[in-house]
PDB file of C-alpha atoms and ligand atoms in Angstrom:
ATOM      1  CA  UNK A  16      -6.233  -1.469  -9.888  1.00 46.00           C
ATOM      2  CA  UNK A  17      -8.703  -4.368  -9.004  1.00 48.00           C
ATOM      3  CA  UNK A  18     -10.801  -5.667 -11.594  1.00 53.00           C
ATOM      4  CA  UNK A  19      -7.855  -4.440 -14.140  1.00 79.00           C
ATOM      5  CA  UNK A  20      -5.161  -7.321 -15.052  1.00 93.00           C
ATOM      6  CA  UNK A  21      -2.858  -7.327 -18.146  1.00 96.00           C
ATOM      7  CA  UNK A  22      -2.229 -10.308 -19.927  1.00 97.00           C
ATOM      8  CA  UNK A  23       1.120 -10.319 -18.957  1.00 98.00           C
ATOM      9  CA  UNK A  24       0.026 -10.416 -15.119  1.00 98.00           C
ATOM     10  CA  UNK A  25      -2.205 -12.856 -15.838  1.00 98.00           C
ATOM     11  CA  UNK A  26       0.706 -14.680 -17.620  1.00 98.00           C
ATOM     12  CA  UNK A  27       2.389 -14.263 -14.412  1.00 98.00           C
ATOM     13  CA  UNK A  28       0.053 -15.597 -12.124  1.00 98.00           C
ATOM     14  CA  UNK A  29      -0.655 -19.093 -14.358  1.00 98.00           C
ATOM     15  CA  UNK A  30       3.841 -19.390 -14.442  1.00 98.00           C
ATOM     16  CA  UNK A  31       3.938 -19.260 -10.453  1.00 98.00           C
ATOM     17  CA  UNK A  32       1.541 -21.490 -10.309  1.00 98.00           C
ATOM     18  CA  UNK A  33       3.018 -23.923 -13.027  1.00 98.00           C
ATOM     19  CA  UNK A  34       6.035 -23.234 -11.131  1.00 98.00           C
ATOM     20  CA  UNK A  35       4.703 -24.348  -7.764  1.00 98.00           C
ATOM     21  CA  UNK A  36       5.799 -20.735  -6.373  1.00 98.00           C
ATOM     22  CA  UNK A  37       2.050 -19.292  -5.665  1.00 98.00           C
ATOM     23  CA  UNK A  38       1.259 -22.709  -3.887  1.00 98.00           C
ATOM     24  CA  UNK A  39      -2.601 -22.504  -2.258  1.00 98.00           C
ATOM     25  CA  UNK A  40      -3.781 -24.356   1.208  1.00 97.00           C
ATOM     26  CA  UNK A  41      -2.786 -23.474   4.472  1.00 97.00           C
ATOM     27  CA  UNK A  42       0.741 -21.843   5.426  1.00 98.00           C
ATOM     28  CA  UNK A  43       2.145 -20.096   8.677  1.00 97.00           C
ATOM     29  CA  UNK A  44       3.751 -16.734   7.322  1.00 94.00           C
ATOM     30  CA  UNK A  45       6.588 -14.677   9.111  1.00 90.00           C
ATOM     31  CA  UNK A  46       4.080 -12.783  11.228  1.00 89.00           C
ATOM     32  CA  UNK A  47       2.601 -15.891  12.780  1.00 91.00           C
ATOM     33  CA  UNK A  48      -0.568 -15.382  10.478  1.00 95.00           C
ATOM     34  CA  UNK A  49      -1.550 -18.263   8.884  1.00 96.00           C
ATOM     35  CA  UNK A  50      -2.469 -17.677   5.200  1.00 97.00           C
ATOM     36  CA  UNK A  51      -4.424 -19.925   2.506  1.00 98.00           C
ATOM     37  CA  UNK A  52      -1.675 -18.817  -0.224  1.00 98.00           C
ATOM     38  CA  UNK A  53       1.879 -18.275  -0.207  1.00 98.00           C
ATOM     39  CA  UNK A  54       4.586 -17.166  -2.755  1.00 98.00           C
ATOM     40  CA  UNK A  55       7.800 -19.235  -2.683  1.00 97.00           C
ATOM     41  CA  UNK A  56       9.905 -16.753  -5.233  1.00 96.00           C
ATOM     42  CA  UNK A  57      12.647 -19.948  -4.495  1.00 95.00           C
ATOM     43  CA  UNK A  58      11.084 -22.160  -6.649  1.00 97.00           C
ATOM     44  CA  UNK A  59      12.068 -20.162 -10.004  1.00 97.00           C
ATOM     45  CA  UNK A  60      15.031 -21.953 -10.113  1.00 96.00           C
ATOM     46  CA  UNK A  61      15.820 -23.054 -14.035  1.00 97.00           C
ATOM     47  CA  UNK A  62      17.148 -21.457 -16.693  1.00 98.00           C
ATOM     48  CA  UNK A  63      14.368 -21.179 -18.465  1.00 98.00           C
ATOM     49  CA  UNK A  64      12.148 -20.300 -15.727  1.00 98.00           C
ATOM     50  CA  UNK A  65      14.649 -17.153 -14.317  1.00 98.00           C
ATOM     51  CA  UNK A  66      14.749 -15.719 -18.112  1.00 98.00           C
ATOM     52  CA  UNK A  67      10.925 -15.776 -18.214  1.00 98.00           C
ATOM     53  CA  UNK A  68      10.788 -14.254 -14.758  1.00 98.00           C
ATOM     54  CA  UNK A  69      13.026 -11.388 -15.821  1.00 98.00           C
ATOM     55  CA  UNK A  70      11.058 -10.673 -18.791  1.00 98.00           C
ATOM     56  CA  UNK A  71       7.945 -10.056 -16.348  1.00 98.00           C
ATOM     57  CA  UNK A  72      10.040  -7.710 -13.584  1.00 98.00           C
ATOM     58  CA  UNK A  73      11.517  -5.658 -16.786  1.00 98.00           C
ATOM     59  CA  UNK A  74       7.990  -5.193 -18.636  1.00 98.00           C
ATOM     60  CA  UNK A  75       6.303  -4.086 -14.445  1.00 98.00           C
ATOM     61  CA  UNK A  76       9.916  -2.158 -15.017  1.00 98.00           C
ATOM     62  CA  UNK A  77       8.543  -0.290 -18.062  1.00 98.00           C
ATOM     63  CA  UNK A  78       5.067  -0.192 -17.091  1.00 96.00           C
ATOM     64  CA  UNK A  79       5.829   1.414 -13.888  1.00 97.00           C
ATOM     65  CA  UNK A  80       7.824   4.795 -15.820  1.00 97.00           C
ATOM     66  CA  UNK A  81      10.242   4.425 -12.868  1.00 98.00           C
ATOM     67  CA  UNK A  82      13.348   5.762 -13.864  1.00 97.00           C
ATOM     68  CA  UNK A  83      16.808   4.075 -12.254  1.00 98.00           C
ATOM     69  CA  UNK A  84      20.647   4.389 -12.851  1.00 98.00           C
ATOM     70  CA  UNK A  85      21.413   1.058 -11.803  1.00 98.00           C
ATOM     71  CA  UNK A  86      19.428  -2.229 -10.459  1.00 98.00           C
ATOM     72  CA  UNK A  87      20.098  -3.777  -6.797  1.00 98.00           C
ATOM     73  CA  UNK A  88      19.938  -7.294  -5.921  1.00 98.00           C
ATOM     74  CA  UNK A  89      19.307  -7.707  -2.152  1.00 97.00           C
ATOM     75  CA  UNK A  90      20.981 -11.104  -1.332  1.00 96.00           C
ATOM     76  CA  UNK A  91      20.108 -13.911  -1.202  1.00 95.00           C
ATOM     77  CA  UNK A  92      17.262 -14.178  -3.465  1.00 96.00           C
ATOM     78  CA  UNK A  93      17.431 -10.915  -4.765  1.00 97.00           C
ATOM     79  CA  UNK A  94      20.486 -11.731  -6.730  1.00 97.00           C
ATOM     80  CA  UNK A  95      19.567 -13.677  -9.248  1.00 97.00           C
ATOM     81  CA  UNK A  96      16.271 -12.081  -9.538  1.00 98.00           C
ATOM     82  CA  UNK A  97      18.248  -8.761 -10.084  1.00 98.00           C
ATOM     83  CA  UNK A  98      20.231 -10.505 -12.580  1.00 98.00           C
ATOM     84  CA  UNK A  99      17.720 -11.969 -14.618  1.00 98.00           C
ATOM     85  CA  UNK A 100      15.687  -8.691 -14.797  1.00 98.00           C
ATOM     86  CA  UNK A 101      18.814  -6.841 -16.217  1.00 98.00           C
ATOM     87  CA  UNK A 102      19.467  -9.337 -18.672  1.00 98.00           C
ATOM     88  CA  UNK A 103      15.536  -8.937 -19.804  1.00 98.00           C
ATOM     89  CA  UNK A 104      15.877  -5.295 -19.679  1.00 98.00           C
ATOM     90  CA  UNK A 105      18.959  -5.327 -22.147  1.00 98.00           C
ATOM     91  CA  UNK A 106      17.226  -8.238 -24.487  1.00 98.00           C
ATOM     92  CA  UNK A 107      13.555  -7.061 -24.507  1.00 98.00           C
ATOM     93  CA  UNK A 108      13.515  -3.512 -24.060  1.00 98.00           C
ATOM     94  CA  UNK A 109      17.417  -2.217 -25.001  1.00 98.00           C
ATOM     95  CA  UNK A 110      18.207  -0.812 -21.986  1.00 98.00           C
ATOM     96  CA  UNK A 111      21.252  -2.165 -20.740  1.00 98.00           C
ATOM     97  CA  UNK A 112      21.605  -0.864 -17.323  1.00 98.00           C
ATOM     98  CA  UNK A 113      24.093  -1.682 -14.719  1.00 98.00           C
ATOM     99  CA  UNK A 114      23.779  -4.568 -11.679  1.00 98.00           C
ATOM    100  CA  UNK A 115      24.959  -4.652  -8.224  1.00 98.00           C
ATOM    101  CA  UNK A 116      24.224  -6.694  -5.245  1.00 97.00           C
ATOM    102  CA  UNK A 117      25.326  -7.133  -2.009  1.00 96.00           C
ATOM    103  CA  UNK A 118      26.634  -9.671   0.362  1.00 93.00           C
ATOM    104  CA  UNK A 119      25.582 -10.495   3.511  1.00 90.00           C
ATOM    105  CA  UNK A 120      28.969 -10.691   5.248  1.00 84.00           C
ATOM    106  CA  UNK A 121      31.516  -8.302   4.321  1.00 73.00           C
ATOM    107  CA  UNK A 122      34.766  -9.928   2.718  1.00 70.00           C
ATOM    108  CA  UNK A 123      37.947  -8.580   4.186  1.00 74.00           C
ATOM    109  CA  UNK A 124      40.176  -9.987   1.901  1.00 75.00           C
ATOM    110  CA  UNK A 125      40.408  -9.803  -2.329  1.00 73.00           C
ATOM    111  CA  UNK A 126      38.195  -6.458  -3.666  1.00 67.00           C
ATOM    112  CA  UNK A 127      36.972  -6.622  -0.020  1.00 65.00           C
ATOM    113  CA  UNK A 128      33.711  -4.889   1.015  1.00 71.00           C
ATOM    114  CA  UNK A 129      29.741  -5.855   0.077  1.00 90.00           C
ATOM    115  CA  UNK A 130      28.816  -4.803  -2.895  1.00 94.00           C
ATOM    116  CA  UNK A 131      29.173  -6.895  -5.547  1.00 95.00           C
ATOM    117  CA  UNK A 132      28.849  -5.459  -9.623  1.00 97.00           C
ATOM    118  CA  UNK A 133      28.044  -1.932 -10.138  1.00 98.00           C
ATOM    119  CA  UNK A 134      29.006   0.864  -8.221  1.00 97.00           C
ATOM    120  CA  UNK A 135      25.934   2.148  -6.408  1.00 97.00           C
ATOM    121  CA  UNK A 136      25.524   5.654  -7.758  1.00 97.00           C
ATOM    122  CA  UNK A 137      22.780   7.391  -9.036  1.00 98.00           C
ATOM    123  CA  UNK A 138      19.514   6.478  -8.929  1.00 98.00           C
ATOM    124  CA  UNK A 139      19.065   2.568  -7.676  1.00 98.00           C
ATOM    125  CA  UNK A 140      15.856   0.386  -8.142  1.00 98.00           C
ATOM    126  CA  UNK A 141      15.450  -1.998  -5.826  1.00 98.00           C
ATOM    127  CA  UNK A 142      14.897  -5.894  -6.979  1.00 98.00           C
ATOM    128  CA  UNK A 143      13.050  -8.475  -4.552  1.00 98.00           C
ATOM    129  CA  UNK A 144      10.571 -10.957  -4.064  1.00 97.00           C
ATOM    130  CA  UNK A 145       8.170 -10.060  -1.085  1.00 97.00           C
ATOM    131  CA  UNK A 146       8.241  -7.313   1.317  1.00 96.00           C
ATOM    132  CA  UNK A 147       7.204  -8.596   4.707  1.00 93.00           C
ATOM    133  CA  UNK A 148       8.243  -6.603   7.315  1.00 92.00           C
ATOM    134  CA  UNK A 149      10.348  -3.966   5.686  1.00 94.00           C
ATOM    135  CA  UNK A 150      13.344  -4.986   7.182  1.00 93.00           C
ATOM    136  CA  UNK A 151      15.424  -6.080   3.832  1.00 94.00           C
ATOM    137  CA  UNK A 152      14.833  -2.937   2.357  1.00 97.00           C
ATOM    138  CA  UNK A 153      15.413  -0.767   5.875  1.00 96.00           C
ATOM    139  CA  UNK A 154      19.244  -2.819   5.097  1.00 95.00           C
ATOM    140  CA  UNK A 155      19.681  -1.594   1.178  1.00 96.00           C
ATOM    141  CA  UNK A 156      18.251   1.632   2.052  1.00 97.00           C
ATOM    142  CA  UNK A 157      21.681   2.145   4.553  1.00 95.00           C
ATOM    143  CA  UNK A 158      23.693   0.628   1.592  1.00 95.00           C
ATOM    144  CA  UNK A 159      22.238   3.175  -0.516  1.00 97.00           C
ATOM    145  CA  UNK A 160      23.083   5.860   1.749  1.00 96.00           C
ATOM    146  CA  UNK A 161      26.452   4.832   2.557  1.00 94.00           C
ATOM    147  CA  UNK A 162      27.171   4.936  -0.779  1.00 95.00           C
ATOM    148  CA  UNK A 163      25.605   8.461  -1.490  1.00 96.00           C
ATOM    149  CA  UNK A 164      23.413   7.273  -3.761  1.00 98.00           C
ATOM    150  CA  UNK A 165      19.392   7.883  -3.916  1.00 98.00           C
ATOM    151  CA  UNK A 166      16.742   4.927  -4.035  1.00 98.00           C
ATOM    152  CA  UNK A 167      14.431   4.994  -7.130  1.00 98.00           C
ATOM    153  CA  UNK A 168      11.812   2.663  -6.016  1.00 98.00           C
ATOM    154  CA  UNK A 169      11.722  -0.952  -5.324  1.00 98.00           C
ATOM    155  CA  UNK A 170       9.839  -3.833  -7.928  1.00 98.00           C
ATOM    156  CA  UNK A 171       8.097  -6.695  -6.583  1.00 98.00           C
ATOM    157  CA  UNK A 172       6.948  -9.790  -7.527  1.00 98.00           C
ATOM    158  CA  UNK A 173       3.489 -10.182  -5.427  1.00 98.00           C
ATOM    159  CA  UNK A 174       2.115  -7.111  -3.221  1.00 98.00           C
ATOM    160  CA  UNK A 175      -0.295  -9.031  -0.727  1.00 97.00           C
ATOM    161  CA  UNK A 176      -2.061  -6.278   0.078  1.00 97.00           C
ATOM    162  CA  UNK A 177      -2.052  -6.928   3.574  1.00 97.00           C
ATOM    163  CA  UNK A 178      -1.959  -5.113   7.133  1.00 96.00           C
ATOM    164  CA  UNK A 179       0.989  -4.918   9.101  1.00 95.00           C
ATOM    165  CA  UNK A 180       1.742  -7.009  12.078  1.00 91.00           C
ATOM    166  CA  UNK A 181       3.115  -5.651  15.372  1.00 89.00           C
ATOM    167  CA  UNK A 182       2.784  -8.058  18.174  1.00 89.00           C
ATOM    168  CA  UNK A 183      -1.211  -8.567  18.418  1.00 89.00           C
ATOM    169  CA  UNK A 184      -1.750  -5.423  16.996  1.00 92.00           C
ATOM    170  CA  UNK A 185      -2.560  -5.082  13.622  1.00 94.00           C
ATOM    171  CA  UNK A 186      -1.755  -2.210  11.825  1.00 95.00           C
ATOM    172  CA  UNK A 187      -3.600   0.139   9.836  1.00 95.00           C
ATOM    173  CA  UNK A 188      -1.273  -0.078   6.001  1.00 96.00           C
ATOM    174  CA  UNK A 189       0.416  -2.717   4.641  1.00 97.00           C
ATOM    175  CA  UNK A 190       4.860  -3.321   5.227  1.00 96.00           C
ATOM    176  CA  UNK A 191       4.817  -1.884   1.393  1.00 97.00           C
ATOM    177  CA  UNK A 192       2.756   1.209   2.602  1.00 97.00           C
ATOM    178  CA  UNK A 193       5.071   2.316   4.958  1.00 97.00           C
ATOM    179  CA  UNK A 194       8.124   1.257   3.126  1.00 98.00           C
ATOM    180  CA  UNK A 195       6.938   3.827   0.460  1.00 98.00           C
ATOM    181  CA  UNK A 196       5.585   6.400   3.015  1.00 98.00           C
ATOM    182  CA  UNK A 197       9.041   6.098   5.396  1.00 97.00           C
ATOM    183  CA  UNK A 198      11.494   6.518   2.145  1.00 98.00           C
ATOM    184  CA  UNK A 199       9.292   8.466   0.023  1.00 98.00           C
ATOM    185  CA  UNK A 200       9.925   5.997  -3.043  1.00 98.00           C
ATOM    186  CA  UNK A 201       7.414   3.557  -5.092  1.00 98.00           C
ATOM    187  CA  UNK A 202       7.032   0.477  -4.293  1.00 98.00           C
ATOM    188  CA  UNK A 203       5.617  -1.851  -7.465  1.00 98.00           C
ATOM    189  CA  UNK A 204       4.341  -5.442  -7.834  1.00 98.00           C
ATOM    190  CA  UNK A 205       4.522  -8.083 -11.029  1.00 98.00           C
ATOM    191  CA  UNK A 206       0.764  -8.087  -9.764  1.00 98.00           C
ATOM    192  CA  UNK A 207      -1.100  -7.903  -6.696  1.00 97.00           C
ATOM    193  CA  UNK A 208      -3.408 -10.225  -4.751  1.00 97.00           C
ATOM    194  CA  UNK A 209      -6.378  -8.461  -6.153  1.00 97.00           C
ATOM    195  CA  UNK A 210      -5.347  -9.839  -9.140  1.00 98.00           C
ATOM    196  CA  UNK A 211      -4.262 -13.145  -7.974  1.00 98.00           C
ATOM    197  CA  UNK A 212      -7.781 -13.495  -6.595  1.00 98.00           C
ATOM    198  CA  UNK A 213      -9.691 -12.044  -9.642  1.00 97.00           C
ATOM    199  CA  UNK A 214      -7.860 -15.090 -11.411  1.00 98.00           C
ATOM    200  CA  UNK A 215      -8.969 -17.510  -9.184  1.00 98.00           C
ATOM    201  CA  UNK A 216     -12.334 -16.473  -9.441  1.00 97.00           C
ATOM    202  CA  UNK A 217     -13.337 -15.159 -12.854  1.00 96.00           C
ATOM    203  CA  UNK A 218     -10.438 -17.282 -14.941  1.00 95.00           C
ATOM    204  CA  UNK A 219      -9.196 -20.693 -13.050  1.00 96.00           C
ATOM    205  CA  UNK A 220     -10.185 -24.063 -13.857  1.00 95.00           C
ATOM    206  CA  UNK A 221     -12.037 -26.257 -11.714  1.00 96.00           C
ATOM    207  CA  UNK A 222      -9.306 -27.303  -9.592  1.00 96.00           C
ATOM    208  CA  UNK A 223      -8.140 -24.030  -8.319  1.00 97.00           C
ATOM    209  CA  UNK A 224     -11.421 -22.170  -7.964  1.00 97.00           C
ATOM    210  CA  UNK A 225     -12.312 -23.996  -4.488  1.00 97.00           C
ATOM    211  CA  UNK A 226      -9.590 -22.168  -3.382  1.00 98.00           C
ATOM    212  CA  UNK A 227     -10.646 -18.429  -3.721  1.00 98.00           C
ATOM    213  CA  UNK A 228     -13.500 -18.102  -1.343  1.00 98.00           C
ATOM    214  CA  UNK A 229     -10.815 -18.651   1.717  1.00 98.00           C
ATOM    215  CA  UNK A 230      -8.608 -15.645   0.010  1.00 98.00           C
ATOM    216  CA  UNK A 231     -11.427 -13.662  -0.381  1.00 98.00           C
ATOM    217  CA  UNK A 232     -12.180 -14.048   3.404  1.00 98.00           C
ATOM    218  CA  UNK A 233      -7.969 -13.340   4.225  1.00 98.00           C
ATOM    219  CA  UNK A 234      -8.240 -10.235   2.241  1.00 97.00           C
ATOM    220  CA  UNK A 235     -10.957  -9.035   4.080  1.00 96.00           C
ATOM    221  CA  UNK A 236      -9.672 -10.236   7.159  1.00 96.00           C
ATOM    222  CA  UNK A 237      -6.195  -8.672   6.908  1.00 96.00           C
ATOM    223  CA  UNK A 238      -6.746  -6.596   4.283  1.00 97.00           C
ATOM    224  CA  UNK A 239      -5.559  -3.023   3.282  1.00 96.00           C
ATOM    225  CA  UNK A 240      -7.888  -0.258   1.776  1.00 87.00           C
ATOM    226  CA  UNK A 241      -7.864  -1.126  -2.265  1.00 75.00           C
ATOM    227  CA  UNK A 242      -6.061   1.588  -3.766  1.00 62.00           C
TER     228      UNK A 242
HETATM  229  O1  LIG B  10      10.345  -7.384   4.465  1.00 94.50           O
HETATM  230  P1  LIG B  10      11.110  -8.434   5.208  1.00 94.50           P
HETATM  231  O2  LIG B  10      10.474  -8.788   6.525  1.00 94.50           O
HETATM  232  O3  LIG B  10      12.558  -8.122   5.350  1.00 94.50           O
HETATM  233  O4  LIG B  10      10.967  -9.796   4.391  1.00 94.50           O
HETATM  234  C1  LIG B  10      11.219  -9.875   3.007  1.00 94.50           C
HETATM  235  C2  LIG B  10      12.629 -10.318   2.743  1.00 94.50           C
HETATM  236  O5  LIG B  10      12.806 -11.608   3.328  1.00 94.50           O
HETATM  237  C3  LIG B  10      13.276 -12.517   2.345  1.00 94.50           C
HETATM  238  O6  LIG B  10      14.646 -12.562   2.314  1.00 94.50           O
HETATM  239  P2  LIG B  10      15.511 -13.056   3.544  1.00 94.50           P
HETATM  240  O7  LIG B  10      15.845 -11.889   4.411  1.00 94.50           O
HETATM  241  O8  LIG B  10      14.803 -14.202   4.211  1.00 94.50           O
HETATM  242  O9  LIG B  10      16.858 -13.516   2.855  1.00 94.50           O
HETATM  243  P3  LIG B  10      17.165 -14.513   1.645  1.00 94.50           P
HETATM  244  O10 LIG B  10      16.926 -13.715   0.403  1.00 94.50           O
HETATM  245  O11 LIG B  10      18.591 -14.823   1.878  1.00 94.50           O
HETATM  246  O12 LIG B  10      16.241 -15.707   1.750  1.00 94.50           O
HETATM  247  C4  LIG B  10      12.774 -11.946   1.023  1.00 94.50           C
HETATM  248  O13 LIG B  10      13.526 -12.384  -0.081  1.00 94.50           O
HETATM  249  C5  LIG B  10      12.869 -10.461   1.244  1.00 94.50           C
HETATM  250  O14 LIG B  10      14.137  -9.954   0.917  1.00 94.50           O
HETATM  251  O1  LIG B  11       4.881 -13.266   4.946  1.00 94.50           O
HETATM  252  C1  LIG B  11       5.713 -14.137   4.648  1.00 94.50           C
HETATM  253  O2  LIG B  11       6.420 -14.688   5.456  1.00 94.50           O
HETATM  254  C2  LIG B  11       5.802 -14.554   3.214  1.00 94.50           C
HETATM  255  C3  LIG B  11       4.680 -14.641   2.440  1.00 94.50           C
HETATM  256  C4  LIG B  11       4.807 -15.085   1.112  1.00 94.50           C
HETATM  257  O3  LIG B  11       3.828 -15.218   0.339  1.00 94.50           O
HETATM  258  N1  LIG B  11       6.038 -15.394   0.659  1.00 94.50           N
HETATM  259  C5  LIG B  11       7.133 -15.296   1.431  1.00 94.50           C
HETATM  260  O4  LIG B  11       8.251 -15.590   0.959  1.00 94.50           O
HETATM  261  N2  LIG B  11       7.014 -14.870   2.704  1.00 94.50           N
END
């Protein structure tokens, strides 16, 4: 996949940045690692900028030939990234498939229960930001279950393409790795660091180039295998 970027992932890459979502410097991540680039998938947050950002999930949607029943929000911010990509996938492509999501604390009174939308039946496809640890999707994967319904895969927005953390070990594949080896399923990105950092380097201006030698190192660093 390196070296390879559609202009719609390209697109991608220049709207986070616009959107001060793929923010570059110096920022302590959820495994302690500190990382020259991170991906704030919080910052989408305008009309306008959530019905662009649903255009690019649907079109990795369609690229990826993954086929799904229904589309699943994990909450918080998978909700209204869930959202947004169904709406695309209904006003760019035709398909209007339906939504669910869930909430964090079950409601005991009114419809009751967590899942909000769609009943979860089928095949589901999975609608986040980041995977970190795995843990978010280890959660919809039981909602999936419990409902008897099968996951499809899960879509992305950035696949960092970087070794796990256990402690002070680090391990040998990447939270997405093992998230796809564990449940068997694809896991897909918008685009992938590889691409983030073929931007920086072969396509940025002037103020955003300084900032790709310090990736490259990270990558190499913490790294997985390129695929
Ligand atoms: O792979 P993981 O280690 O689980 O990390 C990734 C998850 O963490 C974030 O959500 P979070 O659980 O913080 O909830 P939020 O959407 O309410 O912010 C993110 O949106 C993913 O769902
Ligand atoms: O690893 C993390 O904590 C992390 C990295 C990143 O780029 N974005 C995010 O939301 N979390």
């Amino acid at each position: 996949m390196a070296g390879h970027m559609q202009a719609y992932q390209r697109e991608f890459i220049e709207f986070a940045i616009e959107q001060g979502v793929l923010k570059f410097g110096e920022f302590t991540l959820k495994s302690g690692r500190v990382s020259p680039y991170f991906f704030n998938a919080g910052l989408f947050r305008s009309g306008a900028a959530l019905a662009r950002l649903g255009r690019f999930y649907a079109r990795a949607i369609i690229d990826s030939g993954i086929q799904a029943d229904v589309l699943f929000g994990p909450a918080y911010k998978g909700i209204s990234l869930a959202a947004s990509t169904a709406v695309a996938l209904a006003d760019q492509h035709g398909r209007d498939m339906p939504f669910a999501f869930n909430r964090k604390e079950a409601k005991t009174h009114g419809e009751g229960g967590n899942i909000v939308g769609a009943e979860l039946k089928g095949k589901v496809l999975i609608i986040d930001d980041v995977i970190t640890a795995g843990t978010a999707i280890g959660e919809v994967m039981q909602l999936i279950d419990a409902a008897g319904a099968q996951a499809a895969g899960v879509v992305i927005a950035l696949d960092r393409q970087e070794r796990g953390q256990a402690g002070d070990e680090i391990k040998p594949q990447s939270a997405i790795q093992e998230v796809e080896a564990r449940y068997g399923m694809p896991v897909v990105s918008i685009v992938t660091l590889d691409q983030v950092l073929e931007y920086l380097e072969t396509q940025a201006g002037d103020e955003l180039k300084p900032y790709a030698p310090a990736i490259r190192d990270y990558r190499e660093r913490y790294g997985v295998a390129k695929a």
